[in-house]
Amino acid sequence: MTPRGQRRIDERYMRMALSLAARGAGTTSPNPMVGCVIVRDGHVIATGWHRAPRAPHAEAAALAAAGERAEGATVYVNLEPCAHQGRTPPCAPALVSAKVVRVVAGLVDPFPQVAGKGIGILREAGIEVDCPVLAEESAWLNRGFLSAVKRKRPWVTLKIASSLDGITALPDGTSQWITGPTARKLGHLLRSENDAVMVGGTTARRDKPRLDVRDVDGPSPRPVVVSRDFSAAMLLPRSGDALAYAADGCPIPDKLKGRAATVPTGPGGLDLSAVLADLCRRGVNRLLVEGGGTLASSLLQEGLVDQLSVFQAPCVLGKGTGMAQELLTESLLARWNFVRTAERRVDDDLWIEGVSPCSQDWLSALAGSSV
């Protein structure tokens, strides 16, 4: 077979592995989402994916399903097999023991205890390894895990529902509902794909949002409240599960012990970088922000927004709260640009997604790594 023909086959099975991996969205953090496909003589003989921390890794699940048939097979996995003993046994030695002959990996795992060591174990055992394959797609799927490992903070998606003129709430705070039911359903889908969902204190006090997943099947993210004190967090319907952040010096209520932290303040309010670092330490790889204009403005101002997800209704509201009303842009050349990645019509609404150029370049650089 020609190299080009083999590449097409490898990419086809890698897409299958990526699809399997995506089933773990919202349940695997702080671990990555990983899928595995085992192929022998041109036939898929077993598959597996990582479902949750402490559950078998994708390779282990697939090898268990394949049994002795794994000998002489090719294994496709979207992230380098691990080489260390964590909550579960390492996967690279298991692949060696199963006597597979080839491993195709989507991306080198940057986790320090892996970072090429898994590939090294395989090659030392005489197993052929091809990596990376579909690296851009593999990096995008695990952008939260990669951000946690390399940047020590979650991947941040800012979700906004607005009118055509960028208004997210009327002057009296009314915001339910600017967009239609299908857009709201997709907003719940976004929640299910993230580990935590953040709002500001004003939103928590005014709306008392549930911040759970109701309109689709999937796990509910952890609620997070950032505010001047801790009172807003205790107003949420899911306050017993909420993480809360306030300014240094604020006493932490007994009800929030173990789930709250204080962070330094600056001219723009709370140090949101410190908030994100603490969320990362708590196992949050992907964070969805649904807060008001003040929180959105602060995150954008500090360069902490990786991805935008905007649901826009075909209406004009005039005066009200802007989607980033406190963001100060000194000139058009200094504006906050995002690379549009998708645009879809959602009934009468429009769903626009984009990624920060800096975040996109950072992911592309990781995808270009090889061993």
Tab-separated table of C-alpha atoms in Angstrom:
chain	number	residue	atom	x	y	z
A	1	MET	CA	0.000	0.000	0.000
A	2	THR	CA	1.204	3.514	-0.801
A	3	PRO	CA	2.017	5.901	2.075
A	4	ARG	CA	-0.862	8.117	0.948
A	5	GLY	CA	-3.285	5.194	1.016
A	6	GLN	CA	-2.103	4.161	4.484
A	7	ARG	CA	-2.497	7.731	5.681
A	8	ARG	CA	-6.119	7.779	4.549
A	9	ILE	CA	-6.794	4.547	6.406
A	10	ASP	CA	-5.051	5.856	9.536
A	11	GLU	CA	-7.078	9.051	9.465
A	12	ARG	CA	-10.341	7.145	9.052
A	13	TYR	CA	-9.724	5.046	12.160
A	14	MET	CA	-8.370	8.045	14.062
A	15	ARG	CA	-11.638	9.883	13.411
A	16	MET	CA	-13.407	6.876	14.883
A	17	ALA	CA	-11.173	7.105	17.967
A	18	LEU	CA	-11.911	10.826	18.284
A	19	SER	CA	-15.639	10.166	18.054
A	20	LEU	CA	-15.389	7.583	20.816
A	21	ALA	CA	-13.291	9.957	22.944
A	22	ALA	CA	-15.927	12.705	22.661
A	23	ARG	CA	-18.373	10.485	24.565
A	24	GLY	CA	-16.422	11.373	27.687
A	25	ALA	CA	-17.150	15.116	27.406
A	26	GLY	CA	-18.024	16.527	30.806
A	27	THR	CA	-17.141	13.352	32.749
A	28	THR	CA	-13.406	12.659	32.373
A	29	SER	CA	-11.746	15.740	33.899
A	30	PRO	CA	-9.119	16.166	35.129
A	31	ASN	CA	-8.189	13.333	32.759
A	32	PRO	CA	-8.233	13.766	28.969
A	33	MET	CA	-10.911	12.412	26.634
A	34	VAL	CA	-9.475	9.360	24.891
A	35	GLY	CA	-10.890	6.816	22.452
A	36	CYS	CA	-9.256	3.659	21.153
A	37	VAL	CA	-9.870	1.477	18.095
A	38	ILE	CA	-8.143	-1.874	17.573
A	39	VAL	CA	-7.894	-3.079	13.965
A	40	ARG	CA	-6.684	-6.420	12.651
A	41	ASP	CA	-6.670	-7.604	9.045
A	42	GLY	CA	-8.698	-4.576	7.988
A	43	HIS	CA	-11.472	-5.145	10.544
A	44	VAL	CA	-12.303	-3.342	13.783
A	45	ILE	CA	-12.127	-5.997	16.478
A	46	ALA	CA	-12.598	-3.811	19.579
A	47	THR	CA	-13.165	-0.246	20.743
A	48	GLY	CA	-13.080	1.596	24.038
A	49	TRP	CA	-13.122	5.055	25.553
A	50	HIS	CA	-12.292	6.643	28.877
A	51	ARG	CA	-15.503	7.313	30.768
A	52	ALA	CA	-14.396	8.912	34.043
A	53	PRO	CA	-11.476	9.207	36.463
A	54	ARG	CA	-10.660	5.819	38.025
A	55	ALA	CA	-12.483	4.082	35.160
A	56	PRO	CA	-10.324	2.031	32.745
A	57	HIS	CA	-8.414	4.036	30.175
A	58	ALA	CA	-9.511	3.751	26.562
A	59	GLU	CA	-6.698	1.368	25.648
A	60	ALA	CA	-7.404	-0.882	28.630
A	61	ALA	CA	-11.112	-1.026	27.784
A	62	ALA	CA	-10.400	-1.864	24.146
A	63	LEU	CA	-7.755	-4.490	25.009
A	64	ALA	CA	-10.165	-6.140	27.439
A	65	ALA	CA	-12.760	-6.349	24.670
A	66	ALA	CA	-10.238	-7.678	22.140
A	67	GLY	CA	-8.636	-10.318	24.345
A	68	GLU	CA	-6.139	-12.543	22.509
A	69	ARG	CA	-7.251	-11.092	19.182
A	70	ALA	CA	-5.169	-7.972	19.949
A	71	GLU	CA	-1.962	-9.838	19.087
A	72	GLY	CA	-0.664	-8.579	15.746
A	73	ALA	CA	-3.214	-5.736	15.619
A	74	THR	CA	-2.915	-1.991	15.024
A	75	VAL	CA	-4.153	0.312	17.776
A	76	TYR	CA	-5.513	3.802	17.082
A	77	VAL	CA	-5.699	6.217	20.013
A	78	ASN	CA	-6.114	10.000	19.914
A	79	LEU	CA	-3.563	10.667	22.672
A	80	GLU	CA	-0.221	9.021	23.414
A	81	PRO	CA	-0.662	5.967	25.678
A	82	CYS	CA	0.298	6.751	29.261
A	83	ALA	CA	3.496	5.442	30.798
A	84	HIS	CA	2.914	5.992	34.510
A	85	GLN	CA	0.906	4.411	37.314
A	86	GLY	CA	-1.860	6.792	38.262
A	87	ARG	CA	-5.390	5.943	39.370
A	88	THR	CA	-5.192	3.064	36.867
A	89	PRO	CA	-2.289	0.996	35.444
A	90	PRO	CA	-0.227	2.432	32.561
A	91	CYS	CA	-1.396	1.727	29.019
A	92	ALA	CA	1.888	1.568	27.071
A	93	PRO	CA	3.161	-1.564	28.889
A	94	ALA	CA	-0.301	-3.138	28.490
A	95	LEU	CA	-0.074	-2.662	24.723
A	96	VAL	CA	3.360	-4.298	24.751
A	97	SER	CA	1.999	-7.246	26.740
A	98	ALA	CA	-0.883	-7.611	24.280
A	99	LYS	CA	1.685	-7.985	21.452
A	100	VAL	CA	0.194	-5.361	19.165
A	101	VAL	CA	2.439	-4.536	16.215
A	102	ARG	CA	1.584	-0.909	15.526
A	103	VAL	CA	0.215	2.083	17.427
A	104	VAL	CA	-1.100	5.220	15.751
A	105	ALA	CA	-1.494	8.177	18.139
A	106	GLY	CA	-3.192	11.464	17.448
A	107	LEU	CA	-1.052	13.630	19.680
A	108	VAL	CA	1.907	13.512	22.054
A	109	ASP	CA	0.641	13.756	25.647
A	110	PRO	CA	2.294	16.829	27.237
A	111	PHE	CA	1.608	15.596	30.778
A	112	PRO	CA	5.097	15.539	32.368
A	113	GLN	CA	4.861	11.902	33.477
A	114	VAL	CA	4.099	10.870	29.877
A	115	ALA	CA	5.465	13.412	27.353
A	116	GLY	CA	6.945	10.879	24.933
A	117	LYS	CA	7.691	8.178	27.512
A	118	GLY	CA	4.732	6.070	26.388
A	119	ILE	CA	5.908	6.193	22.790
A	120	GLY	CA	9.412	5.344	23.976
A	121	ILE	CA	8.193	2.201	25.762
A	122	LEU	CA	6.379	1.056	22.632
A	123	ARG	CA	9.322	1.649	20.301
A	124	GLU	CA	11.771	-0.030	22.653
A	125	ALA	CA	9.535	-3.106	22.483
A	126	GLY	CA	9.742	-3.087	18.686
A	127	ILE	CA	6.234	-1.721	18.132
A	128	GLU	CA	5.873	0.648	15.187
A	129	VAL	CA	4.528	4.032	16.273
A	130	ASP	CA	3.123	6.804	14.084
A	131	CYS	CA	2.437	10.113	15.840
A	132	PRO	CA	0.964	12.640	15.307
A	133	VAL	CA	-2.042	11.809	13.102
A	134	LEU	CA	-4.942	14.294	12.909
A	135	ALA	CA	-3.103	16.312	15.525
A	136	GLU	CA	-5.148	19.504	15.085
A	137	GLU	CA	-8.397	17.629	15.674
A	138	SER	CA	-6.896	15.748	18.612
A	139	ALA	CA	-5.662	18.951	20.222
A	140	TRP	CA	-9.016	20.684	19.762
A	141	LEU	CA	-10.932	17.835	21.374
A	142	ASN	CA	-8.672	17.908	24.438
A	143	ARG	CA	-8.133	21.657	24.556
A	144	GLY	CA	-9.274	21.716	28.183
A	145	PHE	CA	-6.848	19.027	29.299
A	146	LEU	CA	-4.000	20.602	27.321
A	147	SER	CA	-4.733	24.008	28.832
A	148	ALA	CA	-4.737	22.576	32.341
A	149	VAL	CA	-1.420	20.792	31.800
A	150	LYS	CA	0.457	23.516	29.961
A	151	ARG	CA	-1.153	26.793	31.134
A	152	LYS	CA	-2.373	25.691	34.578
A	153	ARG	CA	-5.830	27.089	33.896
A	154	PRO	CA	-9.034	25.844	32.249
A	155	TRP	CA	-10.001	26.471	28.642
A	156	VAL	CA	-12.499	29.340	28.948
A	157	THR	CA	-15.575	29.620	26.733
A	158	LEU	CA	-17.667	32.787	27.018
A	159	LYS	CA	-21.307	32.101	26.173
A	160	ILE	CA	-23.566	35.056	25.381
A	161	ALA	CA	-27.222	35.406	24.385
A	162	SER	CA	-27.894	38.834	22.920
A	163	SER	CA	-29.935	40.970	20.576
A	164	LEU	CA	-28.554	42.235	17.286
A	165	ASP	CA	-27.299	45.358	19.050
A	166	GLY	CA	-25.415	43.292	21.633
A	167	ILE	CA	-27.809	43.744	24.562
A	168	THR	CA	-27.948	40.860	27.029
A	169	ALA	CA	-30.497	42.314	29.484
A	170	LEU	CA	-32.933	45.221	29.761
A	171	PRO	CA	-32.171	48.106	32.168
A	172	ASP	CA	-34.220	46.372	34.894
A	173	GLY	CA	-32.165	43.198	34.479
A	174	THR	CA	-34.743	41.193	32.497
A	175	SER	CA	-33.013	38.703	30.195
A	176	GLN	CA	-35.408	35.746	29.980
A	177	TRP	CA	-35.758	35.072	27.182
A	178	ILE	CA	-33.896	36.949	24.452
A	179	THR	CA	-33.236	33.879	22.307
A	180	GLY	CA	-35.573	31.017	21.436
A	181	PRO	CA	-36.020	27.543	22.965
A	182	THR	CA	-33.693	25.771	20.525
A	183	ALA	CA	-30.861	28.190	21.319
A	184	ARG	CA	-31.454	27.613	25.018
A	185	LYS	CA	-31.321	23.856	24.453
A	186	LEU	CA	-27.956	24.220	22.729
A	187	GLY	CA	-26.817	26.348	25.655
A	188	HIS	CA	-27.566	23.378	27.919
A	189	LEU	CA	-25.539	21.188	25.557
A	190	LEU	CA	-22.598	23.556	26.074
A	191	ARG	CA	-23.035	23.222	29.824
A	192	SER	CA	-22.935	19.427	29.595
A	193	GLU	CA	-19.584	19.604	27.766
A	194	ASN	CA	-17.923	21.758	30.442
A	195	ASP	CA	-16.745	20.921	33.946
A	196	ALA	CA	-17.929	24.154	35.547
A	197	VAL	CA	-20.115	27.152	34.689
A	198	MET	CA	-19.300	30.606	36.066
A	199	VAL	CA	-21.458	33.643	36.798
A	200	GLY	CA	-20.832	36.931	38.547
A	201	GLY	CA	-22.420	38.038	41.792
A	202	THR	CA	-24.988	40.313	40.139
A	203	THR	CA	-26.290	37.486	37.952
A	204	ALA	CA	-26.419	35.124	40.936
A	205	ARG	CA	-28.364	37.636	43.051
A	206	ARG	CA	-30.734	38.804	40.318
A	207	ASP	CA	-31.507	35.586	38.432
A	208	LYS	CA	-30.641	32.849	40.958
A	209	PRO	CA	-29.844	30.586	37.978
A	210	ARG	CA	-29.908	26.816	38.362
A	211	LEU	CA	-26.889	26.411	36.068
A	212	ASP	CA	-27.732	22.762	35.474
A	213	VAL	CA	-28.460	20.633	32.406
A	214	ARG	CA	-32.162	20.076	31.822
A	215	ASP	CA	-32.996	20.250	28.121
A	216	VAL	CA	-30.474	17.618	26.942
A	217	ASP	CA	-28.957	14.450	28.345
A	218	GLY	CA	-25.625	15.020	30.033
A	219	PRO	CA	-23.883	15.882	33.298
A	220	SER	CA	-24.459	19.223	34.994
A	221	PRO	CA	-21.330	21.368	35.443
A	222	ARG	CA	-20.161	22.659	38.811
A	223	PRO	CA	-21.570	26.160	39.544
A	224	VAL	CA	-18.977	28.884	40.181
A	225	VAL	CA	-19.676	32.382	41.524
A	226	VAL	CA	-17.187	35.256	41.569
A	227	SER	CA	-18.286	38.272	43.602
A	228	ARG	CA	-17.227	40.898	46.100
A	229	ASP	CA	-18.314	38.588	48.942
A	230	PHE	CA	-19.740	35.101	49.402
A	231	SER	CA	-23.407	35.981	49.906
A	232	ALA	CA	-24.323	35.599	46.211
A	233	ALA	CA	-23.073	32.011	46.047
A	234	MET	CA	-25.457	30.945	48.789
A	235	LEU	CA	-28.456	32.263	46.837
A	236	LEU	CA	-28.034	29.759	43.989
A	237	PRO	CA	-30.500	26.862	43.825
A	238	ARG	CA	-27.439	24.559	43.668
A	239	SER	CA	-25.517	26.412	46.376
A	240	GLY	CA	-24.584	23.135	48.054
A	241	ASP	CA	-22.430	22.251	45.039
A	242	ALA	CA	-21.128	25.727	44.185
A	243	LEU	CA	-17.536	26.946	44.199
A	244	ALA	CA	-17.180	30.562	45.289
A	245	TYR	CA	-14.511	33.258	45.043
A	246	ALA	CA	-14.347	36.625	46.752
A	247	ALA	CA	-11.803	39.271	47.683
A	248	ASP	CA	-9.004	38.682	50.175
A	249	GLY	CA	-10.194	39.369	53.695
A	250	CYS	CA	-13.763	38.159	53.185
A	251	PRO	CA	-14.716	35.602	55.832
A	252	ILE	CA	-15.660	32.250	54.321
A	253	PRO	CA	-19.066	31.034	55.591
A	254	ASP	CA	-19.148	27.602	57.209
A	255	LYS	CA	-21.533	26.402	54.472
A	256	LEU	CA	-18.837	27.085	51.860
A	257	LYS	CA	-15.817	25.686	53.704
A	258	GLY	CA	-13.741	23.616	51.312
A	259	ARG	CA	-15.561	25.109	48.317
A	260	ALA	CA	-14.520	28.740	48.572
A	261	ALA	CA	-11.356	30.786	48.291
A	262	THR	CA	-10.295	34.397	48.474
A	263	VAL	CA	-8.100	35.988	45.818
A	264	PRO	CA	-6.290	39.316	45.462
A	265	THR	CA	-8.018	42.308	43.886
A	266	GLY	CA	-6.827	44.905	41.419
A	267	PRO	CA	-8.175	47.930	39.556
A	268	GLY	CA	-10.540	45.689	37.572
A	269	GLY	CA	-11.841	43.700	40.548
A	270	LEU	CA	-10.955	40.132	41.512
A	271	ASP	CA	-7.785	38.582	40.120
A	272	LEU	CA	-9.469	36.246	37.634
A	273	SER	CA	-6.167	34.562	36.761
A	274	ALA	CA	-5.961	33.418	40.377
A	275	VAL	CA	-9.552	32.167	40.191
A	276	LEU	CA	-8.794	30.132	37.069
A	277	ALA	CA	-5.630	28.692	38.609
A	278	ASP	CA	-7.594	27.518	41.649
A	279	LEU	CA	-10.309	25.983	39.452
A	280	CYS	CA	-7.602	24.088	37.579
A	281	ARG	CA	-6.232	22.720	40.858
A	282	ARG	CA	-9.763	21.515	41.617
A	283	GLY	CA	-9.868	19.498	38.400
A	284	VAL	CA	-11.719	21.922	36.122
A	285	ASN	CA	-10.362	21.574	32.568
A	286	ARG	CA	-13.138	23.386	30.722
A	287	LEU	CA	-15.017	26.405	32.060
A	288	LEU	CA	-18.166	27.935	30.568
A	289	VAL	CA	-18.818	31.554	31.538
A	290	GLU	CA	-22.420	32.751	31.497
A	291	GLY	CA	-21.965	35.813	33.675
A	292	GLY	CA	-23.041	39.358	32.897
A	293	GLY	CA	-21.298	42.161	31.039
A	294	THR	CA	-18.958	43.018	33.910
A	295	LEU	CA	-17.521	39.510	34.218
A	296	ALA	CA	-17.294	39.135	30.429
A	297	SER	CA	-15.510	42.489	30.148
A	298	SER	CA	-12.978	41.577	32.835
A	299	LEU	CA	-12.140	38.204	31.280
A	300	LEU	CA	-11.719	39.741	27.837
A	301	GLN	CA	-9.660	42.614	29.214
A	302	GLU	CA	-7.272	40.160	30.878
A	303	GLY	CA	-6.991	37.993	27.753
A	304	LEU	CA	-8.528	34.976	29.477
A	305	VAL	CA	-11.251	34.102	26.942
A	306	ASP	CA	-10.247	31.283	24.601
A	307	GLN	CA	-13.547	30.746	22.821
A	308	LEU	CA	-16.746	32.685	22.151
A	309	SER	CA	-20.186	31.135	21.729
A	310	VAL	CA	-22.757	33.810	20.877
A	311	PHE	CA	-26.466	33.198	20.366
A	312	GLN	CA	-27.919	36.237	18.643
A	313	ALA	CA	-31.640	36.934	18.335
A	314	PRO	CA	-33.039	38.928	15.358
A	315	CYS	CA	-34.213	41.848	17.477
A	316	VAL	CA	-33.063	45.266	18.702
A	317	LEU	CA	-33.410	46.093	22.401
A	318	GLY	CA	-31.775	49.523	22.694
A	319	LYS	CA	-30.724	50.547	26.185
A	320	GLY	CA	-29.639	47.787	28.518
A	321	THR	CA	-26.655	45.696	29.543
A	322	GLY	CA	-24.111	45.207	26.781
A	323	MET	CA	-22.370	41.865	26.242
A	324	ALA	CA	-19.042	43.468	27.194
A	325	GLN	CA	-20.215	46.835	28.416
A	326	GLU	CA	-17.163	47.676	30.527
A	327	LEU	CA	-14.527	46.638	28.029
A	328	LEU	CA	-12.355	49.590	27.097
A	329	THR	CA	-11.024	49.501	23.534
A	330	GLU	CA	-8.598	52.337	22.844
A	331	SER	CA	-8.669	52.011	19.048
A	332	LEU	CA	-10.013	49.791	16.300
A	333	LEU	CA	-6.534	48.347	15.924
A	334	ALA	CA	-6.646	47.285	19.584
A	335	ARG	CA	-9.993	45.511	19.350
A	336	TRP	CA	-10.497	41.944	20.558
A	337	ASN	CA	-10.636	39.781	17.436
A	338	PHE	CA	-11.795	36.180	17.281
A	339	VAL	CA	-11.399	33.713	14.425
A	340	ARG	CA	-14.861	32.550	13.390
A	341	THR	CA	-14.985	28.764	13.544
A	342	ALA	CA	-18.689	28.106	12.971
A	343	GLU	CA	-21.934	29.869	12.153
A	344	ARG	CA	-25.299	28.132	12.265
A	345	ARG	CA	-28.913	29.190	12.021
A	346	VAL	CA	-30.885	28.046	15.072
A	347	ASP	CA	-34.542	28.582	14.177
A	348	ASP	CA	-34.763	32.393	14.061
A	349	ASP	CA	-31.535	32.886	16.017
A	350	LEU	CA	-27.910	32.777	14.892
A	351	TRP	CA	-25.199	30.798	16.699
A	352	ILE	CA	-21.686	32.137	16.085
A	353	GLU	CA	-18.561	30.521	17.514
A	354	GLY	CA	-15.013	31.823	17.442
A	355	VAL	CA	-11.620	31.211	18.990
A	356	SER	CA	-8.985	33.647	20.172
A	357	PRO	CA	-6.084	33.851	17.688
A	358	CYS	CA	-3.605	33.457	20.562
A	359	SER	CA	-5.364	30.335	21.822
A	360	GLN	CA	-5.593	28.939	18.305
A	361	ASP	CA	-1.875	29.500	17.690
A	362	TRP	CA	-1.029	27.917	21.045
A	363	LEU	CA	-3.065	24.806	20.233
A	364	SER	CA	-1.528	24.574	16.747
A	365	ALA	CA	1.956	24.693	18.265
A	366	LEU	CA	1.098	21.792	20.574
A	367	ALA	CA	-0.362	19.856	17.662
A	368	GLY	CA	2.916	20.226	15.793
A	369	SER	CA	4.869	18.410	18.521
A	370	SER	CA	6.226	14.982	17.621
A	371	VAL	CA	8.532	12.361	19.101
